[in-house]
């Protein structure tokens, strides 16, 4: 019985007579058991589905947006989503009868009764012992907590994304069920100045009990090993947190220290000429084109506004095109005077599908692509550290959608609209497109909801877009067009980009098989989600491949039957991996010693041929 979302959802109201009715029900059921001799409970049947019905029909619970995936609390999910620690076993016949005869308000009564057991020891502490409560029709196994002084203060620590020591501090505090505030200076860059002022350095992690600086991971381990941690906590955290302690980040608040975006020098010109040129639907080359104007009309508007010569106006028109304020309707040229037709970026047909475009073009000076890429990776890594399970196989999409980190990400990706990606190095470009793809997939689940199975995911892969550098990018075009060197997707007849597509300039020259282990598609069958850094990205991809093949659905060997079980993903992209024998030889490099030994023995024992069986792919959402 999953009550975790009841804990998160907020206050639940119920009929004040529910407890009395529930007591009467339990007493009546006890008498019936004594009469019938049915002292033992029947094996539970359908209890999971019946309790799911109670949860879904309880109108008192606060629910997320209907398009978001149903929140669950899978094993190992982050402590941020506080699930009920008790193990509750419920007999099917009792709960089934209870649901049928009583209204939904009874579910709230049961929840309240269970919660009362849970809250007996809410003064904080570690769960070391287990006590079992047996009620008629209900069994609760409850973890008891050690008694300790109530902590009124606040634990805070400064961190950075992808910091191993910060992760160790985070895990330490979560394992001990200690509430804490994390201030990630990569997400909140304005707080780095405060970190330096308080500690004298920019190094992390730095832990505070109230306003008192404790130190880093080494100090925390020293306090724990010496047995002084509890004493220190009770001494400092036993009092209310003072105002001069590090403040918790506030949703919707942007630090004043962050440098304001610089306005593009062309933005003021664009705002004027938008009003001066006649934007109309026209016919060109027997095609109907919408919301466009001719190059000559733009030149005339520029001459009138800037009081300049025609040659100068043409040069400005070319600059507007290079900065992606305007595009040729068919992408045939940069900008020319005369009867060629152009349109403003906001009038492109793909713009309504682009989820990083909110009503108007970002007219700030485009930031360096490497800078935006690095910040995107830091924010999304911080999201994983808070809202993903330890193995990154489950994500709390509802928590992500309501987080300050995700709000900042949505603002950040607006900077991609007119960014210039041509100056990125090979590794910078690889990291950028991996991270963009995986972040877009999270955004798509939050906006669209559960994408469903393989066939239903066509919209998810092809229609959810960002405008990046003036052109549209979907999940499919990033993977197959950029990362796979413009190769057809499985079961597709056409390539992502046509021969004249400007995005081809960014496509990689040849396919690296490892890219398939860096791309994540929000399914359980996908390699685990990760965000990459530019330094050592090839090594990160190799580690991702090793991690994937270590899974049961990644690779298995049946020595007796001479069968190698491979992920179906390899079958779909066989053109990237090669023929069967080549695939098996390539995979050996990414297996652990046990699997590599078995596969090497099969390939070299001179026996009959090795059979490859491709395993089923799990398309269910990894929520």
Coordinates of C-alpha atoms in Angstrom, one line a residue:
X1 CA 0.0 0.0 0.0
X2 CA 1.7 3.2 -1.2
X3 CA 1.0 6.2 0.9
X4 CA 4.0 8.2 -0.1
X5 CA 2.0 10.7 -2.2
X6 CA -0.4 11.2 0.5
X7 CA 2.5 12.4 2.6
X8 CA 3.7 14.8 -0.1
X9 CA 0.3 15.9 -1.3
X10 CA -0.5 18.1 1.7
X11 CA -3.3 18.2 4.3
X12 CA -6.2 15.7 3.8
X13 CA -9.6 16.5 5.3
X14 CA -12.1 13.8 6.3
X15 CA -15.3 13.1 8.1
X16 CA -14.8 13.4 11.9
X17 CA -16.8 10.2 12.4
X18 CA -14.4 8.1 10.2
X19 CA -12.3 6.9 13.1
X20 CA -15.4 5.7 15.1
X21 CA -16.8 3.9 12.0
X22 CA -13.4 2.3 11.4
X23 CA -13.2 1.1 15.0
X24 CA -16.7 -0.3 14.6
X25 CA -15.7 -2.1 11.4
X26 CA -12.6 -3.6 13.0
X27 CA -14.6 -4.7 16.1
X28 CA -17.3 -6.3 13.9
X29 CA -14.7 -8.1 11.8
X30 CA -13.1 -9.5 14.9
X31 CA -16.3 -10.9 16.2
X32 CA -17.0 -12.5 12.8
X33 CA -13.5 -14.1 12.8
X34 CA -14.1 -15.5 16.3
X35 CA -17.4 -17.0 15.2
X36 CA -16.1 -18.5 12.0
X37 CA -12.7 -19.5 13.4
X38 CA -11.1 -17.6 10.7
X39 CA -8.3 -16.5 12.8
X40 CA -5.8 -16.5 10.0
X41 CA -5.9 -14.1 7.1
X42 CA -6.3 -15.3 3.6
X43 CA -3.4 -14.8 1.3
X44 CA -3.5 -11.3 -0.1
X45 CA -5.2 -11.0 -3.5
X46 CA -5.6 -7.9 -5.6
X47 CA -4.6 -5.7 -2.7
X48 CA -2.2 -3.6 -4.9
X49 CA -4.9 -2.8 -7.5
X50 CA -7.5 -2.1 -4.8
X51 CA -5.3 0.3 -2.9
X52 CA -4.4 2.0 -6.2
X53 CA -8.1 2.6 -6.7
X54 CA -8.3 4.2 -3.2
X55 CA -5.4 6.5 -4.0
X56 CA -6.7 7.5 -7.5
X57 CA -10.3 8.1 -6.3
X58 CA -9.4 10.1 -3.1
X59 CA -10.5 13.5 -4.2
X60 CA -8.9 15.1 -1.1
X61 CA -5.4 14.5 -2.4
X62 CA -3.5 17.2 -4.2
X63 CA -2.6 15.9 -7.6
X64 CA 0.0 17.1 -10.3
X65 CA -1.1 18.4 -13.7
X66 CA -3.1 15.7 -15.5
X67 CA -0.4 15.5 -18.3
X68 CA 2.4 14.6 -15.9
X69 CA 3.2 10.9 -15.3
X70 CA 1.6 9.4 -12.3
X71 CA 4.0 9.9 -9.4
X72 CA 5.4 6.7 -7.8
X73 CA 8.0 5.9 -5.2
X74 CA 10.1 3.1 -6.7
X75 CA 12.8 1.3 -4.6
X76 CA 15.8 3.5 -4.0
X77 CA 14.1 6.7 -5.0
X78 CA 15.7 9.9 -3.6
X79 CA 14.9 11.0 -0.1
X80 CA 13.5 14.3 -1.4
X81 CA 10.3 12.3 -2.2
X82 CA 9.5 11.2 1.3
X83 CA 7.8 7.9 1.1
X84 CA 6.3 6.1 4.1
X85 CA 9.0 4.0 5.7
X86 CA 6.7 1.3 7.0
X87 CA 6.0 -2.0 5.3
X88 CA 2.2 -2.5 5.2
X89 CA 0.7 -5.8 4.3
X90 CA -3.1 -5.7 3.7
X91 CA -5.4 -8.7 3.2
X92 CA -7.4 -8.6 0.0
X93 CA -10.7 -9.8 1.4
X94 CA -10.8 -7.2 4.1
X95 CA -9.8 -4.2 2.1
X96 CA -11.9 -5.3 -0.9
X97 CA -15.0 -5.5 1.3
X98 CA -14.1 -2.3 3.0
X99 CA -13.8 -0.4 -0.3
X100 CA -17.0 -1.7 -1.7
X101 CA -19.2 -1.0 1.4
X102 CA -17.7 2.3 2.5
X103 CA -17.1 5.7 0.8
X104 CA -13.7 7.1 -0.2
X105 CA -13.5 8.9 3.1
X106 CA -12.5 5.6 4.8
X107 CA -9.3 5.6 2.9
X108 CA -8.4 8.8 4.6
X109 CA -9.3 7.3 7.9
X110 CA -6.9 4.4 7.4
X111 CA -4.2 6.8 6.2
X112 CA -4.7 8.8 9.4
X113 CA -4.5 5.7 11.6
X114 CA -1.3 4.6 9.9
X115 CA 0.2 8.1 10.0
X116 CA -0.5 8.2 13.7
X117 CA 1.7 5.2 14.2
X118 CA 4.3 6.8 12.1
X119 CA 4.3 10.1 13.9
X120 CA 4.7 8.7 17.4
X121 CA 8.5 9.2 17.0
X122 CA 8.6 12.3 14.8
X123 CA 11.1 14.0 17.0
X124 CA 13.8 12.8 14.6
X125 CA 16.4 10.1 14.9
X126 CA 17.8 7.1 13.2
X127 CA 15.7 3.9 12.6
X128 CA 17.6 1.0 14.1
X129 CA 15.0 -1.4 15.5
X130 CA 11.8 -2.7 14.1
X131 CA 8.5 -3.2 15.9
X132 CA 5.5 -5.1 14.5
X133 CA 1.9 -4.0 15.1
X134 CA -0.8 -6.6 14.4
X135 CA -4.4 -5.4 13.9
X136 CA -7.3 -7.4 12.6
X137 CA -7.3 -6.9 8.8
X138 CA -4.1 -4.9 8.9
X139 CA -0.5 -5.5 9.6
X140 CA 2.1 -2.7 10.0
X141 CA 5.8 -3.2 10.4
X142 CA 7.3 0.0 11.7
X143 CA 10.9 1.2 12.0
X144 CA 11.4 2.8 15.4
X145 CA 13.8 5.7 15.9
X146 CA 16.3 6.4 18.6
X147 CA 15.3 9.1 21.0
X148 CA 17.3 12.3 20.6
X149 CA 17.0 15.9 21.3
X150 CA 14.7 17.8 19.0
X151 CA 16.6 19.7 16.3
X152 CA 15.2 23.1 15.8
X153 CA 18.0 24.5 13.6
X154 CA 19.0 23.9 10.0
X155 CA 21.8 22.0 8.3
X156 CA 23.0 23.8 5.1
X157 CA 25.8 22.9 2.8
X158 CA 27.3 24.6 -0.3
X159 CA 27.9 22.3 -3.3
X160 CA 28.7 22.0 -7.0
X161 CA 27.3 19.7 -9.6
X162 CA 29.2 16.4 -10.3
X163 CA 31.2 16.8 -7.1
X164 CA 32.1 13.5 -5.5
X165 CA 32.6 14.9 -2.0
X166 CA 29.3 16.8 -2.3
X167 CA 27.6 13.6 -3.2
X168 CA 29.1 11.8 -0.2
X169 CA 27.8 14.6 2.1
X170 CA 24.3 14.4 0.5
X171 CA 24.2 10.7 0.9
X172 CA 25.4 10.9 4.5
X173 CA 22.6 13.3 5.4
X174 CA 19.9 11.4 3.5
X175 CA 20.8 8.0 5.0
X176 CA 20.4 9.5 8.5
X177 CA 17.1 11.2 7.5
X178 CA 18.4 14.6 8.4
X179 CA 16.7 17.6 6.8
X180 CA 19.1 19.9 5.0
X181 CA 19.3 22.8 2.6
X182 CA 21.7 22.4 -0.4
X183 CA 23.0 25.5 -2.1
X184 CA 24.5 24.5 -5.4
X185 CA 26.7 27.4 -6.6
X186 CA 26.5 26.1 -10.2
X187 CA 22.7 26.5 -10.1
X188 CA 22.9 29.7 -8.0
X189 CA 26.1 31.4 -9.2
X190 CA 25.2 34.5 -7.1
X191 CA 25.8 32.5 -3.9
X192 CA 29.4 31.8 -4.7
X193 CA 30.4 35.2 -3.4
X194 CA 28.6 34.4 -0.1
X195 CA 30.5 31.0 0.0
X196 CA 33.8 32.8 -0.3
X197 CA 32.9 35.4 2.3
X198 CA 31.7 32.8 4.8
X199 CA 34.6 30.3 4.3
X200 CA 37.4 32.2 2.8
X201 CA 37.5 30.0 -0.3
X202 CA 35.4 28.7 -3.1
X203 CA 36.0 25.0 -2.4
X204 CA 33.0 22.7 -1.7
X205 CA 31.4 21.0 0.1
X206 CA 31.1 23.4 3.1
X207 CA 28.7 22.4 5.8
X208 CA 26.9 24.7 8.2
X209 CA 25.0 23.9 11.4
X210 CA 22.8 27.0 11.7
X211 CA 25.3 29.9 11.2
X212 CA 28.3 27.9 12.4
X213 CA 30.8 26.6 9.7
X214 CA 31.5 22.9 10.4
X215 CA 33.8 22.3 7.4
X216 CA 33.9 19.8 4.6
X217 CA 33.6 16.0 4.2
X218 CA 36.8 15.4 6.1
X219 CA 35.5 17.2 9.2
X220 CA 32.2 15.5 8.9
X221 CA 33.8 12.1 8.8
X222 CA 36.0 13.0 11.8
X223 CA 33.0 14.1 13.9
X224 CA 31.2 10.9 13.0
X225 CA 34.1 8.6 13.7
X226 CA 34.8 10.3 17.0
X227 CA 31.2 10.0 18.1
X228 CA 31.0 13.8 18.5
X229 CA 28.6 14.4 15.7
X230 CA 25.4 13.9 17.7
X231 CA 26.7 16.1 20.5
X232 CA 27.7 18.8 18.1
X233 CA 24.3 18.7 16.4
X234 CA 22.4 18.9 19.6
X235 CA 24.6 21.7 20.9
X236 CA 24.1 23.9 17.8
X237 CA 20.9 22.7 16.2
X238 CA 19.0 22.5 19.4
X239 CA 18.2 26.2 19.0
X240 CA 16.2 27.9 16.3
X241 CA 18.2 28.9 13.2
X242 CA 19.3 32.5 13.4
X243 CA 18.8 35.0 10.5
X244 CA 22.5 35.2 9.7
X245 CA 22.6 31.5 8.7
X246 CA 22.9 30.7 5.0
X247 CA 19.5 31.3 3.5
X248 CA 17.6 28.5 1.7
X249 CA 17.1 29.2 -2.1
X250 CA 13.7 30.6 -3.0
X251 CA 11.7 29.5 -5.9
X252 CA 11.4 32.2 -8.6
X253 CA 14.2 34.3 -7.2
X254 CA 17.2 35.3 -9.3
X255 CA 20.2 36.7 -7.6
X256 CA 20.9 40.4 -8.2
X257 CA 24.6 39.5 -8.5
X258 CA 24.0 37.6 -11.8
X259 CA 25.2 39.8 -14.8
X260 CA 22.2 41.1 -16.8
X261 CA 22.0 39.9 -20.4
X262 CA 23.6 42.2 -23.0
X263 CA 21.2 43.5 -25.6
X264 CA 22.0 42.6 -29.2
X265 CA 23.0 45.6 -31.3
X266 CA 20.7 44.5 -34.1
X267 CA 17.7 44.1 -31.8
X268 CA 16.6 47.7 -31.9
X269 CA 16.8 47.7 -35.8
X270 CA 14.7 44.6 -35.9
X271 CA 12.0 46.0 -33.7
X272 CA 11.6 49.0 -36.1
X273 CA 11.8 47.1 -39.5
X274 CA 9.2 44.5 -38.2
X275 CA 6.7 47.4 -38.3
X276 CA 7.9 48.8 -41.6
X277 CA 8.1 45.8 -44.0
X278 CA 4.9 44.4 -45.5
X279 CA 4.6 40.9 -44.1
X280 CA 2.3 38.9 -46.4
X281 CA 1.5 35.4 -47.7
X282 CA 2.9 35.1 -51.2
X283 CA 3.5 32.6 -54.0
X284 CA 7.1 31.6 -55.0
X285 CA 8.2 28.8 -57.4
X286 CA 4.6 27.5 -57.5
X287 CA 4.6 27.3 -53.7
X288 CA 2.5 29.2 -51.2
X289 CA 4.7 30.8 -48.5
X290 CA 3.3 32.5 -45.5
X291 CA 4.3 35.6 -43.5
X292 CA 7.2 36.7 -45.7
X293 CA 8.7 39.9 -47.3
X294 CA 11.1 40.5 -50.1
X295 CA 14.7 41.4 -49.7
X296 CA 14.1 44.7 -51.6
X297 CA 11.3 45.6 -49.1
X298 CA 13.7 45.1 -46.2
X299 CA 16.4 47.1 -47.8
X300 CA 14.0 50.0 -48.4
X301 CA 12.9 49.9 -44.7
X302 CA 16.5 49.9 -43.5
X303 CA 17.4 52.9 -45.8
X304 CA 14.4 54.8 -44.4
X305 CA 15.2 54.0 -40.8
X306 CA 19.0 54.4 -40.8
X307 CA 19.3 57.0 -43.5
X308 CA 22.0 55.0 -45.2
X309 CA 22.9 53.9 -48.7
X310 CA 21.6 50.7 -50.4
X311 CA 24.9 48.8 -50.0
X312 CA 25.0 49.5 -46.3
X313 CA 21.4 48.4 -46.0
X314 CA 22.2 45.1 -47.8
X315 CA 25.2 44.5 -45.4
X316 CA 22.9 45.0 -42.4
X317 CA 20.4 42.6 -44.0
X318 CA 23.1 39.9 -44.2
X319 CA 24.1 40.6 -40.6
X320 CA 20.4 40.1 -39.5
X321 CA 20.4 36.7 -41.4
X322 CA 23.7 35.6 -39.8
X323 CA 22.3 36.4 -36.4
X324 CA 19.1 34.4 -37.2
X325 CA 16.7 37.3 -37.0
X326 CA 15.6 36.5 -40.6
X327 CA 15.9 33.5 -42.9
X328 CA 15.3 32.9 -46.6
X329 CA 12.0 31.0 -46.9
X330 CA 13.7 28.1 -48.7
X331 CA 17.2 28.4 -47.2
X332 CA 18.7 29.2 -50.6
X333 CA 20.9 32.2 -49.6
X334 CA 22.0 34.3 -46.7
X335 CA 20.4 37.6 -47.9
X336 CA 20.1 39.4 -51.2
X337 CA 18.5 42.6 -52.4
X338 CA 15.6 42.0 -54.8
X339 CA 12.7 39.6 -55.1
X340 CA 13.9 36.8 -52.8
X341 CA 11.5 36.1 -50.0
X342 CA 12.5 36.1 -46.3
X343 CA 10.7 35.8 -43.0
X344 CA 11.4 36.7 -39.4
X345 CA 12.4 33.8 -37.1
X346 CA 9.2 34.1 -35.1
X347 CA 7.1 33.5 -38.2
X348 CA 8.8 30.2 -39.2
X349 CA 6.3 27.3 -39.4
X350 CA 8.3 25.2 -36.9
X351 CA 8.2 27.8 -34.1
X352 CA 4.8 26.7 -32.5
X353 CA 6.4 23.3 -31.9
X354 CA 9.5 24.7 -30.2
X355 CA 9.2 24.6 -26.4
X356 CA 12.1 27.0 -25.7
X357 CA 10.3 29.8 -27.5
X358 CA 7.8 31.8 -25.5
X359 CA 6.1 34.4 -27.5
X360 CA 9.1 36.5 -28.8
X361 CA 12.6 36.0 -30.1
X362 CA 15.3 36.3 -27.5
X363 CA 16.9 39.6 -28.7
X364 CA 19.8 39.5 -26.2
X365 CA 23.3 39.1 -27.6
X366 CA 23.9 35.3 -28.1
X367 CA 26.1 33.9 -25.4
X368 CA 29.1 31.7 -26.2
X369 CA 27.8 28.2 -27.0
X370 CA 30.4 26.5 -24.7
X371 CA 29.3 28.7 -21.7
X372 CA 25.6 27.8 -22.3
X373 CA 26.4 24.2 -22.7
X374 CA 28.4 24.0 -19.5
X375 CA 25.6 25.7 -17.5
X376 CA 22.9 23.5 -19.0
X377 CA 25.0 20.4 -17.9
X378 CA 25.4 21.8 -14.4
X379 CA 21.7 22.5 -13.9
X380 CA 20.6 19.2 -15.2
X381 CA 23.2 17.3 -13.2
X382 CA 21.9 19.1 -10.1
X383 CA 18.4 17.9 -11.0
X384 CA 19.5 14.3 -11.2
X385 CA 21.3 14.6 -7.9
X386 CA 18.1 15.6 -6.2
X387 CA 15.3 14.0 -8.2
X388 CA 16.8 10.7 -9.5
X389 CA 17.3 7.4 -7.8
X390 CA 20.9 6.4 -7.0
X391 CA 21.2 4.3 -10.1
X392 CA 19.4 7.0 -12.2
X393 CA 16.8 4.5 -13.4
X394 CA 13.9 6.4 -11.9
X395 CA 13.1 10.1 -12.0
X396 CA 10.6 12.1 -10.0
X397 CA 9.1 14.2 -12.9
X398 CA 6.6 15.9 -10.7
X399 CA 9.3 17.1 -8.3
X400 CA 11.5 18.2 -11.3
X401 CA 8.6 20.2 -12.8
X402 CA 8.1 22.1 -9.5
X403 CA 11.8 22.7 -8.8
X404 CA 13.8 26.0 -9.0
X405 CA 16.4 24.1 -11.0
X406 CA 14.0 23.3 -13.7
X407 CA 12.6 26.8 -13.8
X408 CA 16.1 28.1 -14.4
X409 CA 16.7 25.5 -17.1
X410 CA 13.6 26.6 -19.0
X411 CA 14.9 30.2 -18.9
X412 CA 18.4 29.1 -19.9
X413 CA 17.3 27.2 -23.1
X414 CA 15.8 30.4 -24.5
X415 CA 19.4 31.4 -25.0
X416 CA 19.7 28.6 -27.6
X417 CA 17.4 30.3 -30.1
X418 CA 20.1 32.3 -32.0
X419 CA 23.3 30.6 -30.5
X420 CA 26.2 29.9 -32.8
X421 CA 27.3 26.3 -32.6
X422 CA 29.9 26.4 -35.4
X423 CA 32.8 27.3 -33.1
X424 CA 32.4 24.3 -30.8
X425 CA 35.2 21.7 -30.8
X426 CA 34.4 18.1 -31.6
X427 CA 34.1 17.1 -27.9
X428 CA 32.3 20.3 -27.0
X429 CA 29.7 19.6 -29.7
X430 CA 29.3 16.0 -28.7
X431 CA 28.7 16.9 -25.0
X432 CA 26.3 19.7 -26.1
X433 CA 24.1 17.5 -28.2
X434 CA 24.0 14.6 -25.7
X435 CA 23.0 17.0 -22.9
X436 CA 20.5 18.9 -25.0
X437 CA 18.9 15.6 -26.1
X438 CA 18.6 14.2 -22.6
X439 CA 17.3 17.5 -21.1
X440 CA 14.7 17.8 -23.9
X441 CA 13.5 14.3 -23.1
X442 CA 12.8 15.3 -19.5
X443 CA 11.1 18.5 -20.6
X444 CA 9.0 16.5 -23.1
X445 CA 7.7 14.1 -20.4
X446 CA 6.8 17.1 -18.2
X447 CA 5.0 18.9 -21.0
X448 CA 3.5 16.0 -22.9
X449 CA 3.2 13.3 -20.3
X450 CA 3.9 9.6 -20.6
X451 CA 4.9 9.1 -24.3
X452 CA 3.7 5.4 -24.3
X453 CA 5.2 2.6 -26.4
X454 CA 7.3 2.6 -29.5
X455 CA 4.6 3.5 -32.0
X456 CA 3.0 6.2 -29.7
X457 CA 6.4 7.9 -29.3
X458 CA 6.4 9.3 -32.8
X459 CA 5.3 12.7 -31.5
X460 CA 7.7 12.5 -28.6
X461 CA 10.7 11.9 -30.8
X462 CA 9.8 13.9 -33.9
X463 CA 7.4 16.7 -32.8
X464 CA 8.8 18.0 -29.5
X465 CA 11.3 20.6 -30.6
X466 CA 13.7 23.4 -29.6
X467 CA 14.8 26.2 -31.9
X468 CA 18.6 26.1 -31.7
X469 CA 20.9 28.5 -33.7
X470 CA 17.8 29.5 -35.7
X471 CA 16.8 26.0 -36.7
X472 CA 14.5 23.4 -35.3
X473 CA 15.8 20.3 -33.5
X474 CA 13.7 17.3 -32.3
X475 CA 15.0 14.4 -30.3
X476 CA 15.1 12.4 -33.5
X477 CA 17.0 15.0 -35.5
X478 CA 19.6 15.3 -32.8
X479 CA 20.2 11.6 -32.5
X480 CA 19.9 10.5 -36.1
X481 CA 20.8 13.8 -37.9
X482 CA 23.6 15.1 -35.7
X483 CA 25.0 12.2 -33.6
X484 CA 24.5 9.5 -36.3
X485 CA 25.8 11.5 -39.2
X486 CA 22.3 12.0 -40.8
X487 CA 21.4 8.3 -40.9
X488 CA 17.8 7.1 -41.2
X489 CA 16.0 6.2 -38.0
X490 CA 14.8 2.6 -37.6
X491 CA 11.8 1.9 -39.9
X492 CA 12.1 5.3 -41.6
X493 CA 12.5 5.8 -45.3
X494 CA 14.1 9.3 -45.3
X495 CA 17.1 10.9 -43.7
X496 CA 16.5 13.6 -41.1
X497 CA 18.2 16.4 -43.1
X498 CA 18.0 17.0 -46.9
X499 CA 21.1 17.8 -48.9
X500 CA 20.7 21.6 -48.6
X501 CA 19.8 21.6 -44.9
X502 CA 22.0 24.1 -42.9
X503 CA 22.0 21.7 -39.9
X504 CA 24.2 19.3 -41.9
X505 CA 27.2 21.5 -41.0
X506 CA 26.9 20.3 -37.4
X507 CA 26.5 16.6 -38.2
X508 CA 29.4 14.3 -37.2
X509 CA 31.4 12.8 -40.0
X510 CA 31.0 9.2 -39.0
X511 CA 29.0 7.2 -36.5
X512 CA 30.6 6.2 -33.2
X513 CA 28.8 3.2 -31.8
X514 CA 29.2 4.6 -28.3
X515 CA 26.8 7.4 -28.9
X516 CA 23.9 5.0 -28.4
X517 CA 24.8 4.7 -24.7
X518 CA 24.9 8.4 -24.1
X519 CA 21.4 9.0 -25.5
X520 CA 18.5 8.6 -23.1
X521 CA 14.8 8.4 -24.2
X522 CA 12.8 8.3 -20.9
X523 CA 12.1 4.5 -21.0
X524 CA 13.2 1.7 -18.7
X525 CA 15.0 0.0 -21.5
X526 CA 17.2 3.0 -22.3
X527 CA 20.7 3.4 -20.9
X528 CA 20.6 5.4 -17.7
X529 CA 20.3 9.1 -18.0
X530 CA 23.5 11.2 -17.6
X531 CA 24.9 14.6 -18.4
X532 CA 28.4 14.8 -19.9
X533 CA 31.3 17.1 -19.4
X534 CA 33.6 18.0 -22.3
X535 CA 36.7 16.7 -20.6
X536 CA 37.1 13.0 -21.1
X537 CA 33.8 12.5 -22.9
X538 CA 35.0 9.4 -24.7
X539 CA 35.8 7.8 -21.4
X540 CA 32.4 8.7 -20.0
X541 CA 30.7 7.0 -23.0
X542 CA 32.8 3.9 -22.5
X543 CA 31.7 3.8 -18.9
X544 CA 28.1 4.3 -20.0
X545 CA 28.4 1.3 -22.3
X546 CA 29.9 -0.9 -19.6
X547 CA 27.1 0.0 -17.2
X548 CA 24.5 -0.8 -19.8
X549 CA 25.9 -4.2 -20.7
X550 CA 26.1 -5.1 -17.0
X551 CA 22.3 -5.0 -16.8
X552 CA 20.3 -8.2 -17.3
X553 CA 18.4 -6.6 -20.2
X554 CA 21.7 -5.4 -21.6
X555 CA 23.6 -8.6 -22.2
X556 CA 23.5 -12.2 -21.0
X557 CA 25.3 -15.4 -22.1
X558 CA 23.8 -18.9 -22.0
X559 CA 26.9 -21.1 -22.3
X560 CA 25.0 -24.4 -22.5
X561 CA 22.7 -23.3 -25.3
X562 CA 25.4 -21.2 -27.0
X563 CA 23.1 -18.2 -27.0
X564 CA 24.1 -14.6 -26.5
X565 CA 21.2 -12.3 -25.4
X566 CA 21.7 -8.7 -26.6
X567 CA 19.6 -5.5 -26.2
X568 CA 17.1 -4.9 -29.1
X569 CA 18.6 -1.5 -29.5
X570 CA 21.6 -3.1 -31.2
X571 CA 19.3 -4.8 -33.7
X572 CA 17.6 -1.5 -34.5
X573 CA 20.9 0.2 -35.2
X574 CA 22.7 -2.8 -36.8
X575 CA 24.0 -0.6 -39.5
X576 CA 26.0 1.3 -36.9
X577 CA 27.3 -1.9 -35.1
X578 CA 28.1 -4.2 -38.0
X579 CA 27.4 -7.9 -38.6
X580 CA 26.8 -10.4 -35.8
X581 CA 30.4 -11.5 -35.4
X582 CA 31.7 -7.9 -35.4
X583 CA 29.1 -7.0 -32.8
X584 CA 30.2 -9.7 -30.4
X585 CA 33.9 -8.9 -30.8
X586 CA 33.1 -5.2 -30.2
X587 CA 31.0 -5.9 -27.1
X588 CA 33.8 -7.9 -25.3
X589 CA 35.6 -4.6 -24.7
X590 CA 32.7 -3.3 -22.6
X591 CA 31.9 -6.4 -20.5
X592 CA 33.0 -7.3 -17.0
X593 CA 35.5 -10.2 -16.5
X594 CA 32.8 -12.8 -16.1
X595 CA 30.7 -12.0 -19.1
X596 CA 33.8 -11.3 -21.2
X597 CA 35.2 -14.7 -20.3
X598 CA 32.0 -16.6 -21.3
X599 CA 31.7 -14.8 -24.6
X600 CA 35.4 -15.2 -25.4
X601 CA 35.0 -19.0 -24.7
X602 CA 32.0 -19.2 -27.0
X603 CA 33.8 -17.4 -29.8
X604 CA 37.0 -19.4 -29.6
X605 CA 36.1 -22.9 -28.6
X606 CA 35.6 -24.1 -32.2
X607 CA 32.1 -25.4 -31.5
X608 CA 29.0 -24.7 -33.4
X609 CA 27.9 -21.2 -34.2
X610 CA 26.8 -18.8 -31.6
X611 CA 23.2 -17.7 -31.7
X612 CA 22.2 -14.1 -31.0
X613 CA 18.8 -13.4 -29.4
X614 CA 17.6 -9.9 -29.1
X615 CA 15.7 -9.2 -25.9
X616 CA 12.5 -7.3 -25.6
X617 CA 12.7 -3.6 -25.0
X618 CA 10.9 -2.0 -22.0
X619 CA 9.2 1.2 -23.3
X620 CA 7.5 2.0 -20.0
X621 CA 8.3 5.4 -18.4
X622 CA 11.1 5.4 -15.8
X623 CA 9.1 7.4 -13.3

